[in-house]
Short mmCIF file of C-alpha atoms and ligand atoms in Angstrom, two decimals:
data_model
loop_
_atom_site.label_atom_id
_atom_site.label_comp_id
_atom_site.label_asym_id
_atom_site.label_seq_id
_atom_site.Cartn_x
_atom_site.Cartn_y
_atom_site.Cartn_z
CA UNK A 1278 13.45 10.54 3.03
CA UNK A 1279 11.36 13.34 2.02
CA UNK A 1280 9.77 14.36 5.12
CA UNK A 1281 9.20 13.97 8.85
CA UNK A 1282 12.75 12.21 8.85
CA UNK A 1283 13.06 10.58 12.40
CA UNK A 1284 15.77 12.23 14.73
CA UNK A 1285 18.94 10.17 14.48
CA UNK A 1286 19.29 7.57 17.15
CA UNK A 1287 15.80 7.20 17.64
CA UNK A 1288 14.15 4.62 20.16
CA UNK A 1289 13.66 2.69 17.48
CA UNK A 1290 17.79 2.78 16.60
CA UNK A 1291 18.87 1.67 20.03
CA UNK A 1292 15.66 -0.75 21.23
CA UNK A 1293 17.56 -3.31 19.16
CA UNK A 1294 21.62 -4.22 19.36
CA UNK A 1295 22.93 -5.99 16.63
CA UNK A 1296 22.93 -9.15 16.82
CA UNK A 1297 26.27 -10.51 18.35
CA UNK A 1298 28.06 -12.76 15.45
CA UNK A 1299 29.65 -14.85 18.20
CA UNK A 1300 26.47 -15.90 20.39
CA UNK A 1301 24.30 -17.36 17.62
CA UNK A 1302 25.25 -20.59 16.01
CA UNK A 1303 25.81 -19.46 12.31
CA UNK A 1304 23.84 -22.59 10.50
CA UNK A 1305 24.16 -20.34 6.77
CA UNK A 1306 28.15 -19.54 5.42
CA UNK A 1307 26.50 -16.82 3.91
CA UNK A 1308 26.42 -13.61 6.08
CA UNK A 1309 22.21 -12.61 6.26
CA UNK A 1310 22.68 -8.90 5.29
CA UNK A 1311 21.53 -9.27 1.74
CA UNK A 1312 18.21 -7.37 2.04
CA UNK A 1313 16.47 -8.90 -0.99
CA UNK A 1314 17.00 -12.38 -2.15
CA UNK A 1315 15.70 -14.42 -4.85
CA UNK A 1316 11.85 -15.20 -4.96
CA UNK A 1317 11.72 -18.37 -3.08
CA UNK A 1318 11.54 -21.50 -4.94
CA UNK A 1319 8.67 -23.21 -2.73
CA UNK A 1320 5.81 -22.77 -4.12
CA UNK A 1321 4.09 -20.31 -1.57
CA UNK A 1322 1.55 -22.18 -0.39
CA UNK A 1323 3.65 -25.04 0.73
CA UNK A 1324 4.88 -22.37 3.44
CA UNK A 1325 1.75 -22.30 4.80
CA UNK A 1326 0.47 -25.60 4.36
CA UNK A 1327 -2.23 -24.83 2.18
CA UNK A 1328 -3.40 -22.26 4.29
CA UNK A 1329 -4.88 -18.88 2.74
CA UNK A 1330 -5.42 -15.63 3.61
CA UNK A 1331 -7.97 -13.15 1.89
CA UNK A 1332 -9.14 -14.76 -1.38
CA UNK A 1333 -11.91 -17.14 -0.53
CA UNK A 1334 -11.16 -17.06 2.74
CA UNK A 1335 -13.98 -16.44 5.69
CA UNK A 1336 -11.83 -14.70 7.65
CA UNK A 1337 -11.55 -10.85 6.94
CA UNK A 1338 -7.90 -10.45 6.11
CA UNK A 1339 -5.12 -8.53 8.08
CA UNK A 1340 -5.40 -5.36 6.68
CA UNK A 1341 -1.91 -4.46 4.51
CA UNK A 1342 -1.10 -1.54 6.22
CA UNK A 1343 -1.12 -3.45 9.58
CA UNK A 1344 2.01 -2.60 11.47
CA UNK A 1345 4.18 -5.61 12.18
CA UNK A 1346 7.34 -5.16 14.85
CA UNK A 1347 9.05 -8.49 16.42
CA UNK A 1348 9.72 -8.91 20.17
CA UNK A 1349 12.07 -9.54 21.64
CA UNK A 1350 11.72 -13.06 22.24
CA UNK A 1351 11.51 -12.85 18.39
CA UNK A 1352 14.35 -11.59 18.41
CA UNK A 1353 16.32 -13.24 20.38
CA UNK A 1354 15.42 -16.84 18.82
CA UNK A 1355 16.04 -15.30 15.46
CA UNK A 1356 18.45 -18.34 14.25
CA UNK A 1357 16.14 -20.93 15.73
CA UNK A 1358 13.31 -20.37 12.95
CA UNK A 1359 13.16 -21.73 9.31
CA UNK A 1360 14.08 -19.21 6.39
CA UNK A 1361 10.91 -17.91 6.05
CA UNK A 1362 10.09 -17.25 9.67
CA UNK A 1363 13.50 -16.22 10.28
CA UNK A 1364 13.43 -13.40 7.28
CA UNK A 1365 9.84 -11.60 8.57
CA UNK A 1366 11.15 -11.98 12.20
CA UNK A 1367 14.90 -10.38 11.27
CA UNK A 1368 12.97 -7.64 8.99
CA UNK A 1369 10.65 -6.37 11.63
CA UNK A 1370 13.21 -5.06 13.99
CA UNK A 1371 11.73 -1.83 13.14
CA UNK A 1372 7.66 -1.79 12.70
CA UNK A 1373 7.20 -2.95 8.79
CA UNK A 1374 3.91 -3.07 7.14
CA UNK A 1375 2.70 -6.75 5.87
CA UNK A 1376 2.71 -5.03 1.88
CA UNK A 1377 6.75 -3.94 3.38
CA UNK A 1378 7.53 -7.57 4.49
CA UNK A 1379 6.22 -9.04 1.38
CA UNK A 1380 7.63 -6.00 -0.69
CA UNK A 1381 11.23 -7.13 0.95
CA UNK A 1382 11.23 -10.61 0.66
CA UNK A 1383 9.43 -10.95 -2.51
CA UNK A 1384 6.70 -13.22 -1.06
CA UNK A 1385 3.33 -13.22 -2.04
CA UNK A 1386 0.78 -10.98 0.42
CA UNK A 1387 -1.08 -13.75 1.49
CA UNK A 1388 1.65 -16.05 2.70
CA UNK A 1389 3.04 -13.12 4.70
CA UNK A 1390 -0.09 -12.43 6.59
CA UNK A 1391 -0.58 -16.38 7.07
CA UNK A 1392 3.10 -16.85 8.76
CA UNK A 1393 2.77 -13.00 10.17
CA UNK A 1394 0.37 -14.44 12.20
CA UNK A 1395 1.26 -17.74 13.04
CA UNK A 1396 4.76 -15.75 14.57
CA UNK A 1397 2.19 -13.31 16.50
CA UNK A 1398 0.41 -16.74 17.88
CA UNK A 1399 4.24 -18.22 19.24
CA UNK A 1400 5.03 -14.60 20.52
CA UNK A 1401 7.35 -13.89 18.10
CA UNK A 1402 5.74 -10.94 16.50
CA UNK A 1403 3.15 -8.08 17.61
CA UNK A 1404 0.57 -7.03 15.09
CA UNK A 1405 -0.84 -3.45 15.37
CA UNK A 1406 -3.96 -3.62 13.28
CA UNK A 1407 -5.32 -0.47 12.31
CA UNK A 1408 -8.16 0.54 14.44
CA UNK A 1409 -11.46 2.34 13.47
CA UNK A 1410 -12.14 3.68 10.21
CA UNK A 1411 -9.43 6.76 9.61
CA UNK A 1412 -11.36 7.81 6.37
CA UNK A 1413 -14.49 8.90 8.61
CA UNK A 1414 -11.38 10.43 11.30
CA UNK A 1415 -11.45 14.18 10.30
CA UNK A 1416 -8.59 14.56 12.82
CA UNK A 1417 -6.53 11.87 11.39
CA UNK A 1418 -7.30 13.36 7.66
CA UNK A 1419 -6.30 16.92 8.55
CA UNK A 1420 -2.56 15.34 10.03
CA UNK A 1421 -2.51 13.51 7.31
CA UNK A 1422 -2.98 16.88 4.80
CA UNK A 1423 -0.66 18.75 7.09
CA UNK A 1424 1.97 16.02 6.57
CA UNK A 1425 1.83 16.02 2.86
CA UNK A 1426 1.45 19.61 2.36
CA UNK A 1427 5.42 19.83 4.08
CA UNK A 1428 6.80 17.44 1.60
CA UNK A 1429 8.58 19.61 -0.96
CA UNK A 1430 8.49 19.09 -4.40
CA UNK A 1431 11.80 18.02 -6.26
CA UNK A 1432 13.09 21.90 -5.92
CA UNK A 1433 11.94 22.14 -2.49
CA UNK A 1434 8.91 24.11 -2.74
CA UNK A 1435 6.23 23.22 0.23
CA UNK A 1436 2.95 23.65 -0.52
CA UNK A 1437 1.98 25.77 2.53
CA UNK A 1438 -1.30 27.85 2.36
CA UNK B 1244 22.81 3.65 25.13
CA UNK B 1245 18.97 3.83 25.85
CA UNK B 1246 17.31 0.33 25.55
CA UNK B 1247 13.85 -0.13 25.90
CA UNK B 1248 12.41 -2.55 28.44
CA UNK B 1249 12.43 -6.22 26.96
CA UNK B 1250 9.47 -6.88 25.43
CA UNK B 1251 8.27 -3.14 24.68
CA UNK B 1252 8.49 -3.18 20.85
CA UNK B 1253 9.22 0.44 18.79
CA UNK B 1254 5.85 2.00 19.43
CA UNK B 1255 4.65 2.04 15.09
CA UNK B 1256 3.40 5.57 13.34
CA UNK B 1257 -0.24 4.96 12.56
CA UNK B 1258 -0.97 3.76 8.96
CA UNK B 1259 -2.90 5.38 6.70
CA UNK B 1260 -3.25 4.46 2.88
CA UNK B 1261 -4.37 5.53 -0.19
CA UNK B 1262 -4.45 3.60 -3.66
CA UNK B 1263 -3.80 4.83 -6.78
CA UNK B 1264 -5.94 3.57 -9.95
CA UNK B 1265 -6.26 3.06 -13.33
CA UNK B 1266 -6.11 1.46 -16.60
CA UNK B 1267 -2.65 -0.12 -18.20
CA UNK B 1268 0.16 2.37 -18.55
CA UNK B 1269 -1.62 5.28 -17.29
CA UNK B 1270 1.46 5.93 -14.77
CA UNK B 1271 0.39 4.56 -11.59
CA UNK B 1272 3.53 3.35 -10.79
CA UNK B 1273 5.41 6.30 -12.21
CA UNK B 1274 3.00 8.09 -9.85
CA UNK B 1275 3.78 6.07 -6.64
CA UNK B 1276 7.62 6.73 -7.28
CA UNK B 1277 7.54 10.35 -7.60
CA UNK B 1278 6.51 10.58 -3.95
CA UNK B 1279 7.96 7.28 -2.10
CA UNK B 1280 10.51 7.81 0.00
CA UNK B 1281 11.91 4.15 -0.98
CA UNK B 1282 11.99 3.28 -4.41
CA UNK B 1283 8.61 1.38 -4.75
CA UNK B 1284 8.26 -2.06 -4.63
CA UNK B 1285 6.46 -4.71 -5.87
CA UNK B 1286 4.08 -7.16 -4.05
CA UNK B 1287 2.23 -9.87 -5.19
CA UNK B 1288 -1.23 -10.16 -3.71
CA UNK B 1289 -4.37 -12.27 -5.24
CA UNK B 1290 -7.63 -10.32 -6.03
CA UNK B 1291 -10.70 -11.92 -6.34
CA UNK B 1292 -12.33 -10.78 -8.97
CA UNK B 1293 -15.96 -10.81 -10.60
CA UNK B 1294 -16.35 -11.43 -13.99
CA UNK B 1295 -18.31 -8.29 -15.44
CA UNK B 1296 -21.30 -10.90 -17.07
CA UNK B 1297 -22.65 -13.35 -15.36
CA UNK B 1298 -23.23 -17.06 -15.75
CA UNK B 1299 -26.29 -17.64 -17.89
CA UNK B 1300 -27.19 -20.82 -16.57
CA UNK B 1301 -27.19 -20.26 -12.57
CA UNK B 1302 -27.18 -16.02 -12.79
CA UNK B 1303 -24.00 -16.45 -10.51
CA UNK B 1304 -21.39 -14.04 -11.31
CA UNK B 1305 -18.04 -15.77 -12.25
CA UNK B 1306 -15.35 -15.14 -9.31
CA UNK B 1307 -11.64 -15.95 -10.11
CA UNK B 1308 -8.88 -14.94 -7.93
CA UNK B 1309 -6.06 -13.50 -9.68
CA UNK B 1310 -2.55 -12.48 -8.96
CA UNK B 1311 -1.83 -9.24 -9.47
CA UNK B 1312 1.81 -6.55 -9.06
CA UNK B 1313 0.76 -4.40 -6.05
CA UNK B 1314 2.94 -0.80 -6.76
CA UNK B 1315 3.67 -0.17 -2.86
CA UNK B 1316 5.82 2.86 -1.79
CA UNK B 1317 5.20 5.24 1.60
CA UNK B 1318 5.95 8.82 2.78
CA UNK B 1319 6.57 9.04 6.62
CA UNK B 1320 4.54 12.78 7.05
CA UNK B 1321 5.50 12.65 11.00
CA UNK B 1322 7.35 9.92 13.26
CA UNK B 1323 4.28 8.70 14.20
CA UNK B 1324 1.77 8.65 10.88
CA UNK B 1325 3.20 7.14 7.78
CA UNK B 1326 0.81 6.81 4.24
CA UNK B 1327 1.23 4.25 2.08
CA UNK B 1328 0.31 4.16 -1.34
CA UNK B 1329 -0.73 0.91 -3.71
CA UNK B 1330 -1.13 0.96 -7.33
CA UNK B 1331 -3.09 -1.39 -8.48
CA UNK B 1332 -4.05 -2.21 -12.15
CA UNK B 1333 -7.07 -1.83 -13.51
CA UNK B 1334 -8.75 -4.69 -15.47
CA UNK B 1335 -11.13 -3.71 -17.89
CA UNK B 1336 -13.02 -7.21 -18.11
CA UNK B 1337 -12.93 -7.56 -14.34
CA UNK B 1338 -15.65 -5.39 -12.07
CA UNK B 1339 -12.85 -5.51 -10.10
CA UNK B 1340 -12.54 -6.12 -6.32
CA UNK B 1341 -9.94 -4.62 -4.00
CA UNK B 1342 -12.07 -4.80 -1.14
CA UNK B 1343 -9.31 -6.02 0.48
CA UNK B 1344 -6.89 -3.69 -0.64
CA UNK B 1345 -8.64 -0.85 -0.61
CA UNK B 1346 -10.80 -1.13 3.46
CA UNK B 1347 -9.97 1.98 5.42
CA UNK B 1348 -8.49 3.62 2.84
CA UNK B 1349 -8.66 7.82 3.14
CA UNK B 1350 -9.55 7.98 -0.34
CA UNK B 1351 -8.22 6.43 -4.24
CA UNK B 1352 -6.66 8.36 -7.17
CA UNK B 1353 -8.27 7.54 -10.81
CA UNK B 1354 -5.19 8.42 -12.68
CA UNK B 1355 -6.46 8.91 -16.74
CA UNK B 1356 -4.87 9.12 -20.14
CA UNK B 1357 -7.32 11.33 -21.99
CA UNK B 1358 -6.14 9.65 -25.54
CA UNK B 1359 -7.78 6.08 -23.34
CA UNK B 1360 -10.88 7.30 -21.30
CA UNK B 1361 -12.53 4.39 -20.75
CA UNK B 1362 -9.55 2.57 -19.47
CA UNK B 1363 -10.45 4.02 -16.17
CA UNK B 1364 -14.22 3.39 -15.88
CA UNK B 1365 -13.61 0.06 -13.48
CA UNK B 1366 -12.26 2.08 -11.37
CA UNK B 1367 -14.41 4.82 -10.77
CA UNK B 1368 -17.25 3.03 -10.61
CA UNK B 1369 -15.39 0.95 -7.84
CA UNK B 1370 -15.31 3.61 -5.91
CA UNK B 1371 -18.14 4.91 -6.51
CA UNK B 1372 -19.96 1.84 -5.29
CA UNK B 1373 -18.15 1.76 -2.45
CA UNK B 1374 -18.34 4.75 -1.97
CA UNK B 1375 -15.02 5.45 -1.10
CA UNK B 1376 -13.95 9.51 -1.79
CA UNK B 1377 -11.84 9.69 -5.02
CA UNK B 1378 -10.60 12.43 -7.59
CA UNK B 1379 -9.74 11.73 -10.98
CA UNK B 1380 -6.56 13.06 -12.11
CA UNK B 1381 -5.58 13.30 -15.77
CA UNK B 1382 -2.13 12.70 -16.55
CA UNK B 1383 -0.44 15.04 -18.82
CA UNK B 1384 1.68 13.05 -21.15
CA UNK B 1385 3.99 15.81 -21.88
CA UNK B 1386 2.18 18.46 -20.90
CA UNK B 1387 -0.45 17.73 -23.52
CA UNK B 1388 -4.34 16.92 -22.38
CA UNK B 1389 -5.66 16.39 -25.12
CA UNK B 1390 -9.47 16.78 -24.13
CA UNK B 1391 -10.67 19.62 -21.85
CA UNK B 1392 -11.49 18.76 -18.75
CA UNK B 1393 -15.58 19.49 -18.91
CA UNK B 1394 -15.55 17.31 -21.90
CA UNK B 1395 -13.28 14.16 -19.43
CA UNK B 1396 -16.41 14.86 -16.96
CA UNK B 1397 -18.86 14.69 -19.11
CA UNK B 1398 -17.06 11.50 -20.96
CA UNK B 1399 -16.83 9.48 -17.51
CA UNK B 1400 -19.86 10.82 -16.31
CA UNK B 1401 -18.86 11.37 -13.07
CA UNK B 1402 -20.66 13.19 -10.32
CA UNK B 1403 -20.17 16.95 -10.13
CA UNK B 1404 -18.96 16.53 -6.70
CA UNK B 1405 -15.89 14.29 -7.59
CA UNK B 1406 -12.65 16.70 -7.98
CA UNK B 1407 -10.98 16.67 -11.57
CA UNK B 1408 -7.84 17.31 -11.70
CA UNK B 1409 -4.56 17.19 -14.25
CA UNK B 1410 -1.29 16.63 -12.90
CA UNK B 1411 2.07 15.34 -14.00
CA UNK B 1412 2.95 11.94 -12.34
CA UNK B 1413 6.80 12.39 -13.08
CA UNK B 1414 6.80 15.42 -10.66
CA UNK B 1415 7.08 15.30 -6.67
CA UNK B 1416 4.91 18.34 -6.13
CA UNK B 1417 2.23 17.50 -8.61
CA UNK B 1418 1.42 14.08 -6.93
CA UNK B 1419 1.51 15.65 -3.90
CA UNK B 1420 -1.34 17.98 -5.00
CA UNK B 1421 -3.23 15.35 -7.01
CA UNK B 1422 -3.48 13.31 -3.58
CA UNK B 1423 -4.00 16.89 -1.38
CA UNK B 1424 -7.39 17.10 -3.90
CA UNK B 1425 -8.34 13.65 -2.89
CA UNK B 1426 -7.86 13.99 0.70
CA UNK B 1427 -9.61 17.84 0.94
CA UNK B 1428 -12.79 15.94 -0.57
CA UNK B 1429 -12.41 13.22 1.74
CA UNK B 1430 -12.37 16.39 4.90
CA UNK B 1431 -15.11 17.67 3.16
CA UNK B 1432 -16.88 14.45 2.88
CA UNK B 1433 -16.14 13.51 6.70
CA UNK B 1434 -17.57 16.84 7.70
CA UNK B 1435 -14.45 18.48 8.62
N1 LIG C 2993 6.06 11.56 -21.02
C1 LIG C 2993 5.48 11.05 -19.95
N2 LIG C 2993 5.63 9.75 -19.71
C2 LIG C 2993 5.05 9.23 -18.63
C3 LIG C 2993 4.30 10.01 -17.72
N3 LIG C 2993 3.82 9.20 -16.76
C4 LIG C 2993 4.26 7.98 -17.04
N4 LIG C 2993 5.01 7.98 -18.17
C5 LIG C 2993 5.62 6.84 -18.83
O1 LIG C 2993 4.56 6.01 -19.27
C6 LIG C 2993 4.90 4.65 -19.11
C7 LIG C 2993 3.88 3.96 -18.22
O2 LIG C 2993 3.95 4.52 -16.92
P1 LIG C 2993 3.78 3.60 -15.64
O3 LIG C 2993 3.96 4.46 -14.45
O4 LIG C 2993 4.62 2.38 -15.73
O5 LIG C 2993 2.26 3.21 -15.79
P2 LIG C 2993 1.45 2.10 -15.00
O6 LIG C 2993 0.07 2.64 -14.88
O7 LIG C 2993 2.15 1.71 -13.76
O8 LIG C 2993 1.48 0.91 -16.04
P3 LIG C 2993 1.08 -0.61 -15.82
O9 LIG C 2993 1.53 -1.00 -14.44
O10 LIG C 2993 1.80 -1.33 -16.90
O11 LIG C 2993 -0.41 -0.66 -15.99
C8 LIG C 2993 6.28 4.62 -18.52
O12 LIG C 2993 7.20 4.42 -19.56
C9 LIG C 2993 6.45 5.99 -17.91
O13 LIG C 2993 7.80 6.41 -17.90
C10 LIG C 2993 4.17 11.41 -18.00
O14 LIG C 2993 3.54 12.17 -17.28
N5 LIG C 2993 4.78 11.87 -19.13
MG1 LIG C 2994 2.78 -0.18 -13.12
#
């Protein structure tokens, strides 16, 4: 963390419990706390069943930064999905970008925002696409220079003018 | 211990991004893990890119859709606005196309190796076209530049409003500053 750390025990901490060990049935030996696993060995558009997103695509694509948190219902029927499904659901406990999910699970972009949003259709998953144009948002631009100006540099100097 | 109501997810920061630019091994993603606060990651995402002649017969221009490394790292500046930063590479054949990548972004760093100038033409004039506000920032191998910088301006013939800068993309501080140039043009720019 280099700046704007979050206070410990945050909403975000305590929204979620851990999931209970005994109350799911445990289909995989393997416990699921390895963060990052092997690329999968589907191809990646089997996952979506040929479906893509961006490329040639009509549809403008979800925007990377677009923030991705699951519900609760998500949540809760974590051990009901398949791997896939299961992995974006279980990572999104705490609002991820789609570049983070993908990042994470070392999938490709556009398979993430195809089942991203085929888990926001079942309920599974909110999307919060970004709204308006920020770049035009003097307001938004001047937090965002604020922001940076407090990170330090690696010995801790702010810029602050 | 406080538990929100079911069904109220975290409330998310807003995004905000910025993408840094550039021909091979310029230090884009050198650059992008100087200031992440994880250690930046990789994503695979396709581009579509347009081939920089075009088709003699039909005067189409040749579209392919590649798969690129996405550099991808992020700096939470308050608990509720986070910036993320993408690399991207720059393809010298390719006009190249991050429409996708880079829609709604504040503004894009041209990072440059002086001793390879015209590695990072694609990308200015990327964002020139779309008009998107953008510095250029020379990267000082070792604290060596070997040009000065009027002669990098007048070598990628950039407009005189376009910020020039040098930095070091192994330092904290001096990426910070690079992208503080890029955003103070994109104030100015918005009218702020
Ligand atoms: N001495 C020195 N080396 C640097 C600097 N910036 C980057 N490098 C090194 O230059 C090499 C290329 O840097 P990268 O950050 O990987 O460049 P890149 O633009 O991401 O490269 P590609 O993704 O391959 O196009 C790496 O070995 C870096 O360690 C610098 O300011 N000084
Ligand atoms: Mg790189």
């Amino acid at each position: 963390m280099t700046a704007g750390e979050a206070p410990s025990g945050s909403a975000a901490d305590d929204a979620y419990p851990e999931p209970c060990p005994g109350s799911y049935p445990q289909p995989h030996p393997e416990p699921h706390t390895e963060p990052v696993r092997p690329a999968s060995a589907v191809r990646p558009f089997l996952l979506t069943a040929g479906r893509v997103a961006g490329g040639e695509s009509l549809v403008p694509p979800i925007p990377v930064e677009t923030q991705v948190v699951a519900t609760s219902g998500g949540i809760a029927a974590l051990d009901t999905f398949a791997f896939e499904h299961r992995d974006i659901v279980a990572v999104c406990q705490e609002p991820l970008s789609l570049a983070e999910i993908a990042a994470k699970l070392r999938m490709h972009l556009n398979v993430i925002r195809v089942l991203a949003d085929d888990l926001r259709v079942d309920g599974r998953l909110t999307l919060h696409l970004p709204q308006g144009n920020p770049a035009r948002d003097a307001s938004v631009l001047r937090r965002v220079i604020d922001g940076l100006r407090a990170v330090p540099d690696s010995r801790g100097a702010r810029r602050d003018y | 211990m406080a538990r929100l109501p079911d069904d109220v997810p975290a409330r998310p920061p807003l995004p905000v991004k910025m993408v840094i630019a550039g021909g091979f091994g310029v230090g884009k993603t050198t650059t992008v893990a100087s200031i992440s606060e994880i250690a930046p990651l990789t994503t695979e995402a396709s581009i579509t890119s347009v081939a920089a002649g075009v088709d003699d017969l039909t005067h189409t221009p040749q579209k392919t859709t590649t798969t690129v490394a996405l550099d991808f790292g992020c700096v939470t500046l308050d608990p509720t606005l986070k910036l993320y930063l993408f690399g991207t590479p720059g393809q010298e054949r390719f006009g190249f196309m991050w429409d996708d990548l880079v829609e709604g972004a504040l503004g894009g760093l041209v990072i440059v190796d002086t001793r390879r100038l015209d590695d990072c033409y694609a990308a200015v004039d990327y964002f020139e076209h779309r008009d998107i506000p953008f510095a250029v920032a020379v990267n000082a191998f070792d604290g060596q530049v070997e040009h000065d910088l009027g002669d990098v301006r007048w070598a990628l013939d950039v407009r005189d409003n376009v910020p020039l800068t040098v930095f070091d993309a192994r330092e904290r501080g001096s990426v910070r500053d690079a992208l503080l140039v890029v955003l103070e043009h994109a104030l100015a720019r918005a009218g702020g």
